[in-house]
Amino acid sequence: MNTSKRRSTTGRQRLSAAVALSAVLALTATACGDDGSGGGGDKGDDGSGTGKIVFWDNNGGVRTDVWKEIIADFEKANPDVDVEYVGIASTEYQSKVDTAIQGGGLPDVGGVGAAMLAGFAAQEALEPLENRLTGSSLNGQLNDDMITSLKAAGDSERLYSVPTSANNGVLYYRTDLFEKAGLDEPTTWDAFYEAAEKLTDADENEFGYTIRGGAGSIAQALDAMYGQSGITSFWDTSGEKSTVNDPKNVAALEKYAALFKKVTPAADLNNDFTKMVAQWDSGTIGMLNHNLGSYQDHVKAFGADKFRGIPQPIGPGGKRVQVSNPVDGLGMFKSSKNKDAAWKFIEFAAGHASNSTFNQSAGQVPANLEAAKDPWVSEAEPTKLAAEALTDGSTTIVQLPYYLPDWNTISKADNEPNFQKVLLGKMSAEDFLNTLADQLNEAQAEWNEQHG
């Protein structure tokens, strides 16, 4: 039974409300790098190509050191440009940018990944970059699929972010625990479930799996759903109805959610990625779904010989299906008064040497084609396998509707609490997915009406 209530507000009203709420919540946040420049409506200026620019890192703390290294290299090569670095935690970044769009103080350059691109673009805060890219040293040097993903996120031919990396999902597993238990590598979903059960001894605080129940839980749940169901499109043939509540996906989510507290720690209910990764690295847990970004953390915790990171399990008919591999990038804000200098920085950061440095540190797939050939990619096994899975035809990617301005709100604030109810048995998987589908279908209909 569908217990959801159709929302009566329009997509634009919801976006405005979300932005307004973000503004209220973030009014007391530090305005690092705030130079008083205008918000989304400010046209900015090309500037002299010299002087100061401000860069907001969308994963501050985690990636601060590598960005400071790249900035130092850039300033050495461009002594007439000074880059002010501002690190912002990934959980706070969207709110910070939305607030600056409304009230002023946007940086010149900032991290703009596929998931948040549509919301910023809808507020006309981003500078189109396709012409600058065509006329630059980067032309033809970046991964076409990543460029396509970022264009699709805005569902247009405009390129609002230059890709830097892909950070697709990985199944990490403890090879030492699998060998001790006599288990095969979890390359199929059947092997995954068998291992999750066999490796669990709750009395000894040993668990087969850790499930993400806190922030960011929806993307991981979708990955598990589509991976098991084998459905390869987010929309049906009409392009108007989401497949999230297809009976095969409902059954897949029921099976996946049933793992909670049976073969997972109870703390998983509230774990975001940092707590989940830390728990896996410090405990005796057989498997973890995360992305390439945590690879170096696991190496520090176990050494490279006690775990592997492999592509997601294979589902029905020998197919591997994954939801969109997250593509990150660098965007230029339209209000920048020094766009030529800002572009110099983007061009440098996405160049061979810097892109290789960044992705080696992050353990992600480089966007720069030359960087993707560097020796470290083959030496970092999860990155190598992920890159191969994306290019060898073994994997079908289900493209998430990042172009919907409501996507982030629907996939986070609106439904993460409901997913926790599913884990606790207080809401059925069917009701949860019907609610999600209704919201998505409404957002898609509104988008079609505006862009038809």
PDB file of N, CA and C in Angstrom, residues 78-123:
ATOM      1  N   ASN A  78      52.711  30.004 -11.514  1.00  0.00           N
ATOM      2  CA  ASN A  78      51.978  31.246 -11.825  1.00  0.00           C
ATOM      3  C   ASN A  78      52.178  32.233 -10.679  1.00  0.00           C
ATOM      4  N   PRO A  79      53.366  32.811 -10.568  1.00  0.00           N
ATOM      5  CA  PRO A  79      53.667  33.671  -9.419  1.00  0.00           C
ATOM      6  C   PRO A  79      52.824  34.934  -9.335  1.00  0.00           C
ATOM      7  N   ASP A  80      52.099  35.246 -10.419  1.00  0.00           N
ATOM      8  CA  ASP A  80      51.262  36.442 -10.390  1.00  0.00           C
ATOM      9  C   ASP A  80      49.824  36.147  -9.960  1.00  0.00           C
ATOM     10  N   VAL A  81      49.562  34.895  -9.548  1.00  0.00           N
ATOM     11  CA  VAL A  81      48.228  34.532  -9.050  1.00  0.00           C
ATOM     12  C   VAL A  81      48.371  33.960  -7.641  1.00  0.00           C
ATOM     13  N   ASP A  82      47.534  34.434  -6.740  1.00  0.00           N
ATOM     14  CA  ASP A  82      47.527  33.966  -5.347  1.00  0.00           C
ATOM     15  C   ASP A  82      46.198  33.267  -5.081  1.00  0.00           C
ATOM     16  N   VAL A  83      46.267  32.016  -4.612  1.00  0.00           N
ATOM     17  CA  VAL A  83      45.058  31.230  -4.349  1.00  0.00           C
ATOM     18  C   VAL A  83      44.822  31.137  -2.852  1.00  0.00           C
ATOM     19  N   GLU A  84      43.662  31.620  -2.409  1.00  0.00           N
ATOM     20  CA  GLU A  84      43.262  31.455  -1.012  1.00  0.00           C
ATOM     21  C   GLU A  84      42.445  30.172  -0.896  1.00  0.00           C
ATOM     22  N   TYR A  85      42.936  29.247  -0.096  1.00  0.00           N
ATOM     23  CA  TYR A  85      42.261  27.949   0.087  1.00  0.00           C
ATOM     24  C   TYR A  85      41.295  28.020   1.261  1.00  0.00           C
ATOM     25  N   VAL A  86      40.075  27.522   1.047  1.00  0.00           N
ATOM     26  CA  VAL A  86      39.078  27.412   2.114  1.00  0.00           C
ATOM     27  C   VAL A  86      38.537  25.984   2.096  1.00  0.00           C
ATOM     28  N   GLY A  87      38.831  25.241   3.141  1.00  0.00           N
ATOM     29  CA  GLY A  87      38.345  23.860   3.231  1.00  0.00           C
ATOM     30  C   GLY A  87      36.999  23.800   3.925  1.00  0.00           C
ATOM     31  N   ILE A  88      36.024  23.190   3.288  1.00  0.00           N
ATOM     32  CA  ILE A  88      34.672  23.075   3.849  1.00  0.00           C
ATOM     33  C   ILE A  88      34.294  21.598   3.877  1.00  0.00           C
ATOM     34  N   ALA A  89      33.824  21.127   5.004  1.00  0.00           N
ATOM     35  CA  ALA A  89      33.432  19.720   5.131  1.00  0.00           C
ATOM     36  C   ALA A  89      32.362  19.381   4.096  1.00  0.00           C
ATOM     37  N   SER A  90      32.428  18.171   3.569  1.00  0.00           N
ATOM     38  CA  SER A  90      31.495  17.769   2.514  1.00  0.00           C
ATOM     39  C   SER A  90      30.044  17.860   2.961  1.00  0.00           C
ATOM     40  N   THR A  91      29.792  17.624   4.253  1.00  0.00           N
ATOM     41  CA  THR A  91      28.416  17.662   4.765  1.00  0.00           C
ATOM     42  C   THR A  91      27.867  19.088   4.857  1.00  0.00           C
ATOM     43  N   GLU A  92      28.752  20.083   4.836  1.00  0.00           N
ATOM     44  CA  GLU A  92      28.322  21.468   4.991  1.00  0.00           C
ATOM     45  C   GLU A  92      28.422  22.266   3.688  1.00  0.00           C
ATOM     46  N   TYR A  93      29.010  21.664   2.669  1.00  0.00           N
ATOM     47  CA  TYR A  93      29.379  22.431   1.484  1.00  0.00           C
ATOM     48  C   TYR A  93      28.172  22.997   0.733  1.00  0.00           C
ATOM     49  N   GLN A  94      27.166  22.172   0.471  1.00  0.00           N
ATOM     50  CA  GLN A  94      26.032  22.653  -0.307  1.00  0.00           C
ATOM     51  C   GLN A  94      25.326  23.806   0.404  1.00  0.00           C
ATOM     52  N   SER A  95      25.142  23.670   1.707  1.00  0.00           N
ATOM     53  CA  SER A  95      24.502  24.742   2.476  1.00  0.00           C
ATOM     54  C   SER A  95      25.311  26.028   2.405  1.00  0.00           C
ATOM     55  N   LYS A  96      26.630  25.896   2.491  1.00  0.00           N
ATOM     56  CA  LYS A  96      27.517  27.059   2.443  1.00  0.00           C
ATOM     57  C   LYS A  96      27.401  27.777   1.092  1.00  0.00           C
ATOM     58  N   VAL A  97      27.397  27.011   0.010  1.00  0.00           N
ATOM     59  CA  VAL A  97      27.304  27.615  -1.318  1.00  0.00           C
ATOM     60  C   VAL A  97      25.924  28.239  -1.527  1.00  0.00           C
ATOM     61  N   ASP A  98      24.862  27.529  -1.144  1.00  0.00           N
ATOM     62  CA  ASP A  98      23.511  28.072  -1.310  1.00  0.00           C
ATOM     63  C   ASP A  98      23.357  29.398  -0.568  1.00  0.00           C
ATOM     64  N   THR A  99      23.928  29.466   0.627  1.00  0.00           N
ATOM     65  CA  THR A  99      23.860  30.706   1.401  1.00  0.00           C
ATOM     66  C   THR A  99      24.580  31.838   0.683  1.00  0.00           C
ATOM     67  N   ALA A 100      25.768  31.533   0.131  1.00  0.00           N
ATOM     68  CA  ALA A 100      26.554  32.552  -0.569  1.00  0.00           C
ATOM     69  C   ALA A 100      25.878  32.978  -1.869  1.00  0.00           C
ATOM     70  N   ILE A 101      25.167  32.064  -2.525  1.00  0.00           N
ATOM     71  CA  ILE A 101      24.441  32.426  -3.747  1.00  0.00           C
ATOM     72  C   ILE A 101      23.382  33.481  -3.420  1.00  0.00           C
ATOM     73  N   GLN A 102      22.733  33.313  -2.287  1.00  0.00           N
ATOM     74  CA  GLN A 102      21.675  34.245  -1.913  1.00  0.00           C
ATOM     75  C   GLN A 102      22.222  35.543  -1.327  1.00  0.00           C
ATOM     76  N   GLY A 103      23.308  35.436  -0.548  1.00  0.00           N
ATOM     77  CA  GLY A 103      23.755  36.594   0.193  1.00  0.00           C
ATOM     78  C   GLY A 103      25.078  37.196  -0.229  1.00  0.00           C
ATOM     79  N   GLY A 104      25.760  36.579  -1.187  1.00  0.00           N
ATOM     80  CA  GLY A 104      27.053  37.092  -1.621  1.00  0.00           C
ATOM     81  C   GLY A 104      28.196  36.368  -0.933  1.00  0.00           C
ATOM     82  N   GLY A 105      29.370  36.530  -1.502  1.00  0.00           N
ATOM     83  CA  GLY A 105      30.546  35.916  -0.908  1.00  0.00           C
ATOM     84  C   GLY A 105      30.951  34.610  -1.540  1.00  0.00           C
ATOM     85  N   LEU A 106      30.491  34.333  -2.761  1.00  0.00           N
ATOM     86  CA  LEU A 106      30.906  33.117  -3.458  1.00  0.00           C
ATOM     87  C   LEU A 106      32.395  33.177  -3.785  1.00  0.00           C
ATOM     88  N   PRO A 107      33.061  32.034  -3.844  1.00  0.00           N
ATOM     89  CA  PRO A 107      34.465  32.011  -4.258  1.00  0.00           C
ATOM     90  C   PRO A 107      34.570  32.155  -5.774  1.00  0.00           C
ATOM     91  N   ASP A 108      35.784  32.157  -6.262  1.00  0.00           N
ATOM     92  CA  ASP A 108      36.001  32.145  -7.712  1.00  0.00           C
ATOM     93  C   ASP A 108      35.857  30.733  -8.256  1.00  0.00           C
ATOM     94  N   VAL A 109      36.419  29.782  -7.533  1.00  0.00           N
ATOM     95  CA  VAL A 109      36.427  28.374  -7.946  1.00  0.00           C
ATOM     96  C   VAL A 109      35.977  27.522  -6.774  1.00  0.00           C
ATOM     97  N   GLY A 110      35.241  26.451  -7.061  1.00  0.00           N
ATOM     98  CA  GLY A 110      34.834  25.541  -5.995  1.00  0.00           C
ATOM     99  C   GLY A 110      34.617  24.146  -6.530  1.00  0.00           C
ATOM    100  N   GLY A 111      34.667  23.181  -5.643  1.00  0.00           N
ATOM    101  CA  GLY A 111      34.329  21.819  -6.029  1.00  0.00           C
ATOM    102  C   GLY A 111      32.856  21.745  -6.405  1.00  0.00           C
ATOM    103  N   VAL A 112      32.569  21.188  -7.576  1.00  0.00           N
ATOM    104  CA  VAL A 112      31.179  21.040  -8.031  1.00  0.00           C
ATOM    105  C   VAL A 112      31.027  19.641  -8.616  1.00  0.00           C
ATOM    106  N   GLY A 113      30.532  18.710  -7.810  1.00  0.00           N
ATOM    107  CA  GLY A 113      30.295  17.353  -8.267  1.00  0.00           C
ATOM    108  C   GLY A 113      28.940  17.209  -8.915  1.00  0.00           C
ATOM    109  N   ALA A 114      28.720  16.052  -9.534  1.00  0.00           N
ATOM    110  CA  ALA A 114      27.485  15.823 -10.287  1.00  0.00           C
ATOM    111  C   ALA A 114      26.238  15.954  -9.420  1.00  0.00           C
ATOM    112  N   ALA A 115      26.315  15.508  -8.157  1.00  0.00           N
ATOM    113  CA  ALA A 115      25.114  15.459  -7.327  1.00  0.00           C
ATOM    114  C   ALA A 115      24.565  16.835  -6.981  1.00  0.00           C
ATOM    115  N   MET A 116      25.425  17.848  -6.892  1.00  0.00           N
ATOM    116  CA  MET A 116      24.936  19.173  -6.499  1.00  0.00           C
ATOM    117  C   MET A 116      24.938  20.177  -7.641  1.00  0.00           C
ATOM    118  N   LEU A 117      25.405  19.766  -8.805  1.00  0.00           N
ATOM    119  CA  LEU A 117      25.548  20.686  -9.925  1.00  0.00           C
ATOM    120  C   LEU A 117      24.214  21.304 -10.332  1.00  0.00           C
ATOM    121  N   ALA A 118      23.170  20.493 -10.437  1.00  0.00           N
ATOM    122  CA  ALA A 118      21.883  21.004 -10.928  1.00  0.00           C
ATOM    123  C   ALA A 118      21.331  22.108 -10.045  1.00  0.00           C
ATOM    124  N   GLY A 119      21.456  21.940  -8.731  1.00  0.00           N
ATOM    125  CA  GLY A 119      20.933  22.944  -7.815  1.00  0.00           C
ATOM    126  C   GLY A 119      21.634  24.284  -7.965  1.00  0.00           C
ATOM    127  N   PHE A 120      22.962  24.236  -8.122  1.00  0.00           N
ATOM    128  CA  PHE A 120      23.708  25.488  -8.303  1.00  0.00           C
ATOM    129  C   PHE A 120      23.403  26.109  -9.666  1.00  0.00           C
ATOM    130  N   ALA A 121      23.342  25.260 -10.691  1.00  0.00           N
ATOM    131  CA  ALA A 121      23.083  25.763 -12.041  1.00  0.00           C
ATOM    132  C   ALA A 121      21.687  26.368 -12.141  1.00  0.00           C
ATOM    133  N   ALA A 122      20.711  25.770 -11.464  1.00  0.00           N
ATOM    134  CA  ALA A 122      19.342  26.282 -11.510  1.00  0.00           C
ATOM    135  C   ALA A 122      19.250  27.685 -10.927  1.00  0.00           C
ATOM    136  N   GLN A 123      20.179  28.006 -10.035  1.00  0.00           N
ATOM    137  CA  GLN A 123      20.212  29.346  -9.444  1.00  0.00           C
ATOM    138  C   GLN A 123      21.127  30.291 -10.236  1.00  0.00           C
TER     139      GLN A 123
END
